[in-house]
Every structure is written in C-alpha cells, then in structure tokens.
C-alpha cells in the first residue's frame, strides 16, 4: 500500500532519499594503542612538512614529511631530551635491530634515526628533495617560509633558527 501511495503521488518520490534506514551495528573493536604524535618530538619535522615542496613542487604533504623526517630527527637527536625519547621509541620501531637498540640511549636513538632514513627507500619513495623538483636556489625561501610556522615550534625539543632550517633542507637536498 505504501509504495502504491508514493508512486501515485509524484511529489513524494523526490523525498524518498530522506528516509533513514537503520545502520547495521558494527561489533565493538578496542582501539589499538599507538604512540601519540605529541610523545614524539617532531615539531620541526611537521613545520618542514608544511612548507616543504607541496606548495612549490606539488608534492603531497605526507611525501614531504617522509623526505624531511630523517633529517629533522637527526637534527633533534643532538638534544638530550630527544635522545632519551628516541631511545625509548627505538625498541618499538627498530625490531630488526633489537640488540643494537639495547646498547645505550645514544646508540638506540641513532638506530631510531637510521630506521627512518632507510624507510623511504625501502618503500620505493623519493629520498631527496631534488627528486621532487626542489633546487638549491629554493632552500633560502623554503627555510624562511618554514620559520613562519610558529605554531609548531614549541613542540620541537631543540630550538630551530633560520640557519638550522637551511642546513636541514640542504641535508635533504
């Protein structure tokens, strides 16, 4: 009877899409525990990812993060705070080099940084800024623009200056 009534009334047809059908209930899945981004010092890395090639060379944000992450981790690893945090995360990330991660905090932090330095190549991603169209002449403006991202600077474990930003970009070039 309802379909006949709706079919008979032409104005009712256009409202059929508004009828809400109950969604099937999904089984409850407990959330996996992951390392929260704020536990990992990466303010400078995120800052570089925001101002790296995407606007200039049409590189996706995630790819620019993978290009800059190893170099920012290396820069930050020279601070005591980052070294201890990287050493804490190293056994989770570097499961292949477990013996190396257990040696000392500095060695574990180094293994952590090395893991992320090798990862883009293992995944078949570009590993340098040159590969995505960034030239040496772009470094000054990229570093200057990255320094404008002041929202993320307090999250970085080490203070970043313009000359530091330029060195990080040159290392990624």
Short mmCIF file of N, CA and C in Angstrom, two decimals:
data_model
loop_
_atom_site.label_atom_id
_atom_site.label_comp_id
_atom_site.label_asym_id
_atom_site.label_seq_id
_atom_site.Cartn_x
_atom_site.Cartn_y
_atom_site.Cartn_z
N UNK A 1 0.82 -1.18 0.00
CA UNK A 1 0.00 0.00 0.00
C UNK A 1 0.87 1.25 0.00
N UNK A 2 1.95 1.28 0.77
CA UNK A 2 2.80 2.46 0.85
C UNK A 2 3.46 2.76 -0.48
N UNK A 3 3.94 1.75 -1.19
CA UNK A 3 4.58 2.01 -2.48
C UNK A 3 3.58 2.52 -3.50
N UNK A 4 2.38 2.00 -3.45
CA UNK A 4 1.36 2.49 -4.37
C UNK A 4 1.06 3.94 -4.09
N UNK A 5 0.97 4.31 -2.83
CA UNK A 5 0.67 5.68 -2.46
C UNK A 5 1.80 6.59 -2.89
N UNK A 6 3.05 6.19 -2.64
CA UNK A 6 4.19 7.02 -3.03
C UNK A 6 4.28 7.14 -4.54
N UNK A 7 4.06 6.04 -5.24
CA UNK A 7 4.13 6.08 -6.69
C UNK A 7 3.02 6.94 -7.26
N UNK A 8 1.88 6.93 -6.60
CA UNK A 8 0.76 7.70 -7.10
C UNK A 8 0.95 9.18 -6.85
N UNK A 9 1.77 9.53 -5.88
CA UNK A 9 1.96 10.93 -5.54
C UNK A 9 3.33 11.38 -6.05
N UNK A 10 3.39 12.11 -7.16
CA UNK A 10 4.67 12.43 -7.79
C UNK A 10 5.59 13.28 -6.91
N UNK A 11 5.06 14.14 -6.03
CA UNK A 11 5.93 14.98 -5.21
C UNK A 11 6.60 14.18 -4.10
N UNK A 12 6.05 13.03 -3.73
CA UNK A 12 6.65 12.22 -2.67
C UNK A 12 7.90 11.50 -3.13
N UNK A 13 8.02 11.23 -4.41
CA UNK A 13 9.16 10.47 -4.92
C UNK A 13 10.48 11.17 -4.64
N UNK A 14 10.53 12.45 -4.76
CA UNK A 14 11.81 13.14 -4.59
C UNK A 14 12.28 13.16 -3.13
N UNK A 15 11.42 12.78 -2.21
CA UNK A 15 11.79 12.76 -0.79
C UNK A 15 12.17 11.36 -0.32
N UNK A 16 12.17 10.37 -1.21
CA UNK A 16 12.49 9.01 -0.81
C UNK A 16 13.91 8.89 -0.26
N UNK A 17 14.82 9.70 -0.78
CA UNK A 17 16.21 9.59 -0.32
C UNK A 17 16.37 10.06 1.13
N UNK A 18 15.37 10.73 1.65
CA UNK A 18 15.44 11.22 3.03
C UNK A 18 15.03 10.18 4.06
N UNK A 19 14.46 9.08 3.62
CA UNK A 19 14.04 8.04 4.54
C UNK A 19 15.30 7.41 5.12
N UNK A 20 15.39 7.44 6.42
CA UNK A 20 16.58 6.90 7.09
C UNK A 20 16.37 5.43 7.40
N UNK A 21 17.32 4.67 6.93
CA UNK A 21 17.31 3.25 7.24
C UNK A 21 18.27 3.02 8.40
N UNK A 22 17.92 2.15 9.31
CA UNK A 22 18.85 1.90 10.42
C UNK A 22 20.13 1.25 9.90
N UNK A 23 21.26 1.75 10.40
CA UNK A 23 22.54 1.18 10.00
C UNK A 23 22.81 -0.08 10.81
N UNK A 24 23.42 -1.05 10.16
CA UNK A 24 23.74 -2.27 10.93
C UNK A 24 24.78 -1.94 11.99
N UNK A 25 24.64 -2.55 13.14
CA UNK A 25 25.57 -2.31 14.24
C UNK A 25 26.88 -3.02 13.94
N UNK A 26 27.95 -2.32 14.16
CA UNK A 26 29.27 -2.91 13.98
C UNK A 26 29.74 -3.45 15.32
N UNK A 27 30.45 -4.55 15.28
CA UNK A 27 30.95 -5.08 16.55
C UNK A 27 31.97 -4.12 17.14
N UNK A 28 32.00 -4.05 18.45
CA UNK A 28 32.93 -3.17 19.13
C UNK A 28 34.35 -3.67 18.95
N UNK A 29 35.22 -2.79 18.49
CA UNK A 29 36.62 -3.14 18.34
C UNK A 29 37.42 -2.24 19.26
N UNK A 30 38.19 -2.83 20.14
CA UNK A 30 39.01 -1.99 21.01
C UNK A 30 40.06 -1.25 20.19
N UNK A 31 40.34 -0.02 20.58
CA UNK A 31 41.34 0.77 19.86
C UNK A 31 42.73 0.21 20.13
N UNK A 32 43.53 0.22 19.07
CA UNK A 32 44.91 -0.21 19.25
C UNK A 32 45.69 0.91 19.92
N UNK A 33 46.60 0.53 20.77
CA UNK A 33 47.46 1.52 21.40
C UNK A 33 48.55 1.90 20.41
N UNK A 34 48.70 3.17 20.20
CA UNK A 34 49.75 3.65 19.31
C UNK A 34 50.50 4.75 20.02
N UNK A 35 51.62 5.12 19.46
CA UNK A 35 52.40 6.20 20.02
C UNK A 35 51.78 7.50 19.55
N UNK A 36 51.36 8.31 20.47
CA UNK A 36 50.73 9.58 20.12
C UNK A 36 51.77 10.54 19.56
N UNK A 37 51.40 11.36 18.56
CA UNK A 37 52.36 12.28 17.97
C UNK A 37 53.01 13.20 18.98
N UNK A 38 52.29 13.59 20.02
CA UNK A 38 52.90 14.53 20.96
C UNK A 38 53.94 13.86 21.84
N UNK A 39 53.97 12.52 21.85
CA UNK A 39 55.01 11.83 22.59
C UNK A 39 56.32 11.81 21.82
N UNK A 40 56.25 12.03 20.53
CA UNK A 40 57.43 12.02 19.70
C UNK A 40 57.77 13.45 19.34
N UNK A 41 58.95 13.92 19.69
CA UNK A 41 59.29 15.30 19.35
C UNK A 41 59.42 15.46 17.85
N UNK A 42 58.51 16.16 17.23
CA UNK A 42 58.55 16.31 15.79
C UNK A 42 58.02 17.64 15.33
N UNK A 43 58.08 18.66 16.17
CA UNK A 43 57.56 19.96 15.78
C UNK A 43 58.26 20.51 14.56
N UNK A 44 59.58 20.38 14.50
CA UNK A 44 60.32 20.90 13.36
C UNK A 44 60.01 20.08 12.12
N UNK A 45 59.83 18.78 12.27
CA UNK A 45 59.52 17.94 11.13
C UNK A 45 58.18 18.34 10.54
N UNK A 46 57.19 18.53 11.38
CA UNK A 46 55.88 18.94 10.89
C UNK A 46 55.98 20.31 10.24
N UNK A 47 56.77 21.17 10.84
CA UNK A 47 56.95 22.51 10.29
C UNK A 47 57.55 22.42 8.90
N UNK A 48 58.56 21.57 8.72
CA UNK A 48 59.18 21.41 7.41
C UNK A 48 58.18 20.84 6.42
N UNK A 49 57.37 19.89 6.89
CA UNK A 49 56.39 19.27 6.01
C UNK A 49 55.35 20.25 5.52
N UNK A 50 55.03 21.26 6.32
CA UNK A 50 54.04 22.24 5.90
C UNK A 50 54.59 23.17 4.83
N UNK A 51 55.86 23.48 4.90
CA UNK A 51 56.41 24.46 3.98
C UNK A 51 57.39 23.89 2.98
N UNK A 52 57.55 22.59 2.97
CA UNK A 52 58.48 22.00 2.02
C UNK A 52 57.88 22.05 0.63
N UNK A 53 58.16 21.17 -0.22
CA UNK A 53 57.77 21.27 -1.59
C UNK A 53 56.30 21.36 -1.95
N UNK A 54 55.33 20.94 -1.12
CA UNK A 54 53.98 20.87 -1.66
C UNK A 54 53.53 22.12 -2.40
N UNK A 55 53.73 23.28 -1.83
CA UNK A 55 53.25 24.49 -2.48
C UNK A 55 54.06 24.81 -3.72
N UNK A 56 55.32 24.42 -3.74
CA UNK A 56 56.20 24.78 -4.85
C UNK A 56 56.29 23.69 -5.90
N UNK A 57 56.39 22.46 -5.50
CA UNK A 57 56.63 21.38 -6.45
C UNK A 57 55.47 20.38 -6.53
N UNK A 58 54.35 20.72 -5.96
CA UNK A 58 53.17 19.86 -5.98
C UNK A 58 53.47 18.47 -5.40
N UNK A 59 54.11 18.44 -4.23
CA UNK A 59 54.42 17.20 -3.54
C UNK A 59 53.41 17.03 -2.42
N UNK A 60 52.79 15.87 -2.30
CA UNK A 60 51.83 15.67 -1.21
C UNK A 60 52.49 15.86 0.16
N UNK A 61 51.71 16.31 1.10
CA UNK A 61 52.20 16.62 2.45
C UNK A 61 52.89 15.41 3.09
N UNK A 62 52.32 14.25 2.95
CA UNK A 62 52.91 13.05 3.54
C UNK A 62 54.26 12.72 2.94
N UNK A 63 54.40 12.90 1.62
CA UNK A 63 55.68 12.64 0.98
C UNK A 63 56.73 13.65 1.42
N UNK A 64 56.34 14.91 1.54
CA UNK A 64 57.30 15.90 2.02
C UNK A 64 57.72 15.59 3.46
N UNK A 65 56.80 15.05 4.26
CA UNK A 65 57.17 14.64 5.62
C UNK A 65 58.18 13.50 5.57
N UNK A 66 57.99 12.53 4.67
CA UNK A 66 58.94 11.42 4.60
C UNK A 66 60.29 11.88 4.10
N UNK A 67 60.33 12.92 3.28
CA UNK A 67 61.60 13.46 2.80
C UNK A 67 62.36 14.19 3.91
N UNK A 68 61.63 14.87 4.78
CA UNK A 68 62.27 15.70 5.79
C UNK A 68 62.49 14.99 7.13
N UNK A 69 61.67 13.99 7.43
CA UNK A 69 61.72 13.35 8.75
C UNK A 69 63.11 12.87 9.16
N UNK A 70 63.84 12.12 8.32
CA UNK A 70 65.15 11.64 8.77
C UNK A 70 66.11 12.77 9.14
N UNK A 71 66.05 13.86 8.41
CA UNK A 71 66.97 14.97 8.63
C UNK A 71 66.60 15.76 9.88
N UNK A 72 65.31 15.89 10.13
CA UNK A 72 64.87 16.58 11.34
C UNK A 72 65.14 15.71 12.57
N UNK A 73 64.92 14.41 12.44
CA UNK A 73 65.24 13.51 13.55
C UNK A 73 66.72 13.58 13.88
N UNK A 74 67.55 13.60 12.85
CA UNK A 74 68.99 13.70 13.07
C UNK A 74 69.36 15.01 13.76
N UNK A 75 68.74 16.10 13.33
CA UNK A 75 68.98 17.41 13.96
C UNK A 75 68.56 17.38 15.42
N UNK A 76 67.39 16.84 15.70
CA UNK A 76 66.86 16.81 17.07
C UNK A 76 67.61 15.82 17.96
N UNK A 77 68.18 14.76 17.37
CA UNK A 77 68.87 13.74 18.16
C UNK A 77 70.08 14.31 18.89
N UNK A 78 70.50 15.49 18.53
CA UNK A 78 71.63 16.12 19.23
C UNK A 78 71.22 16.78 20.54
N UNK A 79 69.94 16.73 20.87
CA UNK A 79 69.49 17.27 22.16
C UNK A 79 69.26 16.10 23.12
N UNK A 80 69.51 16.34 24.38
CA UNK A 80 69.39 15.29 25.40
C UNK A 80 67.94 14.79 25.50
N UNK A 81 66.99 15.72 25.44
CA UNK A 81 65.57 15.36 25.55
C UNK A 81 65.14 14.43 24.42
N UNK A 82 65.51 14.79 23.18
CA UNK A 82 65.12 13.96 22.04
C UNK A 82 65.82 12.62 22.07
N UNK A 83 67.08 12.60 22.47
CA UNK A 83 67.82 11.34 22.53
C UNK A 83 67.14 10.35 23.46
N UNK A 84 66.71 10.82 24.62
CA UNK A 84 66.04 9.90 25.55
C UNK A 84 64.69 9.44 25.01
N UNK A 85 63.95 10.33 24.35
CA UNK A 85 62.67 9.93 23.77
C UNK A 85 62.86 8.96 22.60
N UNK A 86 63.83 9.24 21.74
CA UNK A 86 64.10 8.35 20.61
C UNK A 86 64.56 6.98 21.10
N UNK A 87 65.37 6.98 22.16
CA UNK A 87 65.84 5.71 22.72
C UNK A 87 64.68 4.91 23.29
N UNK A 88 63.71 5.58 23.84
CA UNK A 88 62.52 4.89 24.38
C UNK A 88 61.68 4.30 23.25
N UNK A 89 61.61 4.98 22.12
CA UNK A 89 60.80 4.50 21.00
C UNK A 89 61.54 3.51 20.11
N UNK A 90 62.85 3.51 20.17
CA UNK A 90 63.66 2.67 19.28
C UNK A 90 63.30 1.19 19.34
N UNK A 91 63.14 0.57 20.52
CA UNK A 91 62.81 -0.86 20.53
C UNK A 91 61.47 -1.17 19.86
N UNK A 92 60.57 -0.23 19.85
CA UNK A 92 59.27 -0.44 19.22
C UNK A 92 59.40 -0.38 17.71
N UNK A 93 60.17 0.59 17.23
CA UNK A 93 60.29 0.84 15.79
C UNK A 93 61.33 -0.05 15.14
N UNK A 94 62.44 -0.26 15.80
CA UNK A 94 63.57 -0.99 15.21
C UNK A 94 63.60 -2.42 15.69
N UNK A 95 62.59 -3.17 15.46
CA UNK A 95 62.54 -4.54 15.97
C UNK A 95 63.61 -5.42 15.34
N UNK A 96 64.06 -5.08 14.12
CA UNK A 96 65.09 -5.88 13.46
C UNK A 96 66.46 -5.72 14.12
N UNK A 97 66.70 -4.58 14.74
CA UNK A 97 67.99 -4.29 15.34
C UNK A 97 67.88 -4.23 16.85
N UNK A 98 67.18 -5.18 17.44
CA UNK A 98 66.90 -5.13 18.86
C UNK A 98 68.16 -5.07 19.71
N UNK A 99 69.18 -5.83 19.34
CA UNK A 99 70.42 -5.82 20.12
C UNK A 99 71.08 -4.46 20.07
N UNK A 100 71.03 -3.82 18.90
CA UNK A 100 71.63 -2.50 18.74
C UNK A 100 70.86 -1.46 19.55
N UNK A 101 69.56 -1.61 19.65
CA UNK A 101 68.73 -0.64 20.38
C UNK A 101 68.95 -0.72 21.88
N UNK A 102 69.41 -1.85 22.36
CA UNK A 102 69.55 -2.02 23.81
C UNK A 102 70.90 -1.55 24.33
N UNK A 103 71.83 -1.20 23.45
CA UNK A 103 73.20 -0.86 23.87
C UNK A 103 73.25 0.36 24.79
N UNK A 104 72.85 1.50 24.32
CA UNK A 104 72.82 2.73 25.13
C UNK A 104 71.80 3.67 24.53
N UNK A 105 71.48 4.73 25.24
CA UNK A 105 70.47 5.68 24.75
C UNK A 105 70.92 6.32 23.44
N UNK A 106 72.19 6.69 23.34
CA UNK A 106 72.68 7.34 22.12
C UNK A 106 72.66 6.38 20.93
N UNK A 107 73.05 5.12 21.16
CA UNK A 107 73.05 4.12 20.09
C UNK A 107 71.62 3.80 19.68
N UNK A 108 70.73 3.67 20.65
CA UNK A 108 69.32 3.40 20.34
C UNK A 108 68.70 4.55 19.57
N UNK A 109 69.01 5.78 19.96
CA UNK A 109 68.48 6.94 19.23
C UNK A 109 69.03 6.97 17.81
N UNK A 110 70.29 6.61 17.65
CA UNK A 110 70.89 6.53 16.31
C UNK A 110 70.20 5.49 15.45
N UNK A 111 69.88 4.33 16.03
CA UNK A 111 69.17 3.28 15.30
C UNK A 111 67.77 3.75 14.90
N UNK A 112 67.14 4.51 15.79
CA UNK A 112 65.82 5.07 15.51
C UNK A 112 65.88 6.00 14.30
N UNK A 113 66.87 6.90 14.29
CA UNK A 113 67.03 7.85 13.18
C UNK A 113 67.37 7.09 11.90
N UNK A 114 68.27 6.12 11.98
CA UNK A 114 68.66 5.33 10.80
C UNK A 114 67.47 4.58 10.20
N UNK A 115 66.60 4.07 11.07
CA UNK A 115 65.42 3.36 10.58
C UNK A 115 64.59 4.26 9.67
N UNK A 116 64.35 5.49 10.13
CA UNK A 116 63.53 6.40 9.33
C UNK A 116 64.29 6.96 8.13
N UNK A 117 65.61 6.90 8.16
CA UNK A 117 66.40 7.31 7.00
C UNK A 117 66.31 6.26 5.89
N UNK A 118 66.24 4.98 6.27
CA UNK A 118 66.16 3.89 5.28
C UNK A 118 64.74 3.64 4.78
N UNK A 119 63.76 3.96 5.57
CA UNK A 119 62.37 3.59 5.27
C UNK A 119 61.86 4.10 3.92
N UNK A 120 62.05 5.38 3.54
CA UNK A 120 61.53 5.81 2.24
C UNK A 120 62.10 5.01 1.06
N UNK A 121 63.39 4.71 1.10
CA UNK A 121 63.99 3.92 0.01
C UNK A 121 63.40 2.50 -0.02
N UNK A 122 63.20 1.90 1.17
CA UNK A 122 62.60 0.57 1.23
C UNK A 122 61.19 0.55 0.66
N UNK A 123 60.49 1.66 0.80
CA UNK A 123 59.11 1.74 0.31
C UNK A 123 59.04 2.22 -1.14
N UNK A 124 60.19 2.52 -1.72
CA UNK A 124 60.21 2.97 -3.11
C UNK A 124 59.82 4.43 -3.29
N UNK A 125 59.94 5.23 -2.23
CA UNK A 125 59.61 6.65 -2.30
C UNK A 125 60.86 7.46 -2.64
N UNK A 126 60.66 8.67 -3.17
CA UNK A 126 61.82 9.54 -3.38
C UNK A 126 62.53 9.80 -2.04
N UNK A 127 63.84 9.96 -2.10
CA UNK A 127 64.59 10.14 -0.87
C UNK A 127 65.27 11.50 -0.77
N UNK A 128 65.21 12.30 -1.82
CA UNK A 128 65.82 13.63 -1.78
C UNK A 128 64.84 14.66 -2.32
N UNK A 129 65.06 15.89 -1.92
CA UNK A 129 64.21 16.98 -2.43
C UNK A 129 64.43 17.20 -3.92
N UNK A 130 65.65 16.94 -4.40
CA UNK A 130 65.93 17.09 -5.84
C UNK A 130 65.01 16.20 -6.68
N UNK A 131 64.75 15.00 -6.16
CA UNK A 131 63.91 14.05 -6.89
C UNK A 131 62.48 14.55 -7.08
N UNK A 132 62.06 15.51 -6.27
CA UNK A 132 60.69 16.03 -6.39
C UNK A 132 60.67 17.46 -6.94
N UNK A 133 61.83 17.92 -7.46
CA UNK A 133 61.86 19.20 -8.16
C UNK A 133 62.32 20.40 -7.36
N UNK A 134 62.90 20.20 -6.20
CA UNK A 134 63.40 21.32 -5.40
C UNK A 134 64.86 21.54 -5.77
N UNK A 135 65.23 22.79 -6.03
CA UNK A 135 66.60 23.14 -6.41
C UNK A 135 67.31 23.83 -5.24
N UNK A 136 68.63 23.92 -5.34
CA UNK A 136 69.44 24.60 -4.32
C UNK A 136 68.97 26.04 -4.12
N UNK A 137 68.55 26.68 -5.19
CA UNK A 137 68.11 28.08 -5.12
C UNK A 137 66.83 28.24 -4.29
N UNK A 138 66.07 27.18 -4.12
CA UNK A 138 64.82 27.25 -3.36
C UNK A 138 65.02 27.16 -1.85
N UNK A 139 66.18 26.73 -1.41
CA UNK A 139 66.39 26.45 0.02
C UNK A 139 66.20 27.68 0.90
N UNK A 140 66.72 28.82 0.48
CA UNK A 140 66.58 30.04 1.29
C UNK A 140 65.13 30.40 1.53
N UNK A 141 64.33 30.38 0.47
CA UNK A 141 62.91 30.75 0.64
C UNK A 141 62.14 29.66 1.38
N UNK A 142 62.49 28.40 1.16
CA UNK A 142 61.82 27.32 1.90
C UNK A 142 62.09 27.45 3.39
N UNK A 143 63.34 27.71 3.75
CA UNK A 143 63.70 27.84 5.17
C UNK A 143 63.03 29.06 5.78
N UNK A 144 63.02 30.17 5.04
CA UNK A 144 62.38 31.39 5.57
C UNK A 144 60.88 31.16 5.76
N UNK A 145 60.24 30.51 4.81
CA UNK A 145 58.81 30.22 4.94
C UNK A 145 58.54 29.23 6.07
N UNK A 146 59.43 28.26 6.25
CA UNK A 146 59.24 27.28 7.33
C UNK A 146 59.32 27.94 8.70
N UNK A 147 60.14 28.96 8.81
CA UNK A 147 60.29 29.65 10.10
C UNK A 147 59.03 30.44 10.47
N UNK A 148 58.15 30.65 9.51
CA UNK A 148 56.89 31.35 9.79
C UNK A 148 55.88 30.44 10.50
N UNK A 149 56.12 29.14 10.51
CA UNK A 149 55.22 28.18 11.16
C UNK A 149 55.48 28.16 12.66
N UNK A 150 55.15 29.21 13.35
CA UNK A 150 55.46 29.32 14.77
C UNK A 150 54.55 28.47 15.66
N UNK A 151 53.45 27.99 15.16
CA UNK A 151 52.53 27.18 15.96
C UNK A 151 53.19 25.87 16.41
N UNK A 152 54.07 25.31 15.58
CA UNK A 152 54.67 24.01 15.88
C UNK A 152 56.04 24.10 16.53
N UNK A 153 56.65 25.25 16.52
CA UNK A 153 58.00 25.38 17.08
C UNK A 153 58.11 24.99 18.55
N UNK A 154 57.16 25.34 19.41
CA UNK A 154 57.30 24.95 20.82
C UNK A 154 57.31 23.44 21.04
N UNK A 155 56.80 22.66 20.09
CA UNK A 155 56.79 21.20 20.23
C UNK A 155 58.13 20.56 19.93
N UNK A 156 59.02 21.30 19.29
CA UNK A 156 60.30 20.72 18.90
C UNK A 156 61.23 20.70 20.12
N UNK A 157 61.95 19.60 20.34
CA UNK A 157 62.80 19.52 21.53
C UNK A 157 64.06 20.38 21.45
N UNK A 158 64.36 20.88 20.29
CA UNK A 158 65.56 21.70 20.12
C UNK A 158 65.17 22.98 19.39
N UNK A 159 65.71 24.08 19.81
CA UNK A 159 65.39 25.35 19.18
C UNK A 159 65.93 25.38 17.75
N UNK A 160 65.10 25.86 16.84
CA UNK A 160 65.47 25.90 15.42
C UNK A 160 65.59 27.35 14.98
N UNK A 161 66.72 27.67 14.38
CA UNK A 161 66.95 29.01 13.83
C UNK A 161 66.97 28.91 12.31
N UNK A 162 66.99 30.04 11.65
CA UNK A 162 66.97 30.05 10.19
C UNK A 162 68.15 29.27 9.61
N UNK A 163 69.34 29.45 10.14
CA UNK A 163 70.49 28.72 9.59
C UNK A 163 70.36 27.22 9.84
N UNK A 164 69.72 26.82 10.94
CA UNK A 164 69.45 25.40 11.19
C UNK A 164 68.49 24.85 10.13
N UNK A 165 67.45 25.61 9.85
CA UNK A 165 66.46 25.19 8.86
C UNK A 165 67.13 25.03 7.49
N UNK A 166 68.00 25.96 7.14
CA UNK A 166 68.71 25.85 5.85
C UNK A 166 69.59 24.61 5.81
N UNK A 167 70.27 24.31 6.92
CA UNK A 167 71.11 23.10 6.97
C UNK A 167 70.26 21.83 6.83
N UNK A 168 69.09 21.83 7.47
CA UNK A 168 68.21 20.67 7.36
C UNK A 168 67.76 20.47 5.91
N UNK A 169 67.37 21.56 5.25
CA UNK A 169 66.96 21.46 3.85
C UNK A 169 68.10 21.02 2.97
N UNK A 170 69.30 21.56 3.21
CA UNK A 170 70.46 21.15 2.39
C UNK A 170 70.76 19.65 2.57
N UNK A 171 70.61 19.18 3.80
CA UNK A 171 70.83 17.74 4.03
C UNK A 171 69.81 16.91 3.28
N UNK A 172 68.60 17.41 3.13
CA UNK A 172 67.55 16.67 2.42
C UNK A 172 67.64 16.82 0.91
N UNK A 173 68.43 17.79 0.46
CA UNK A 173 68.54 18.03 -0.98
C UNK A 173 69.31 16.91 -1.64
#
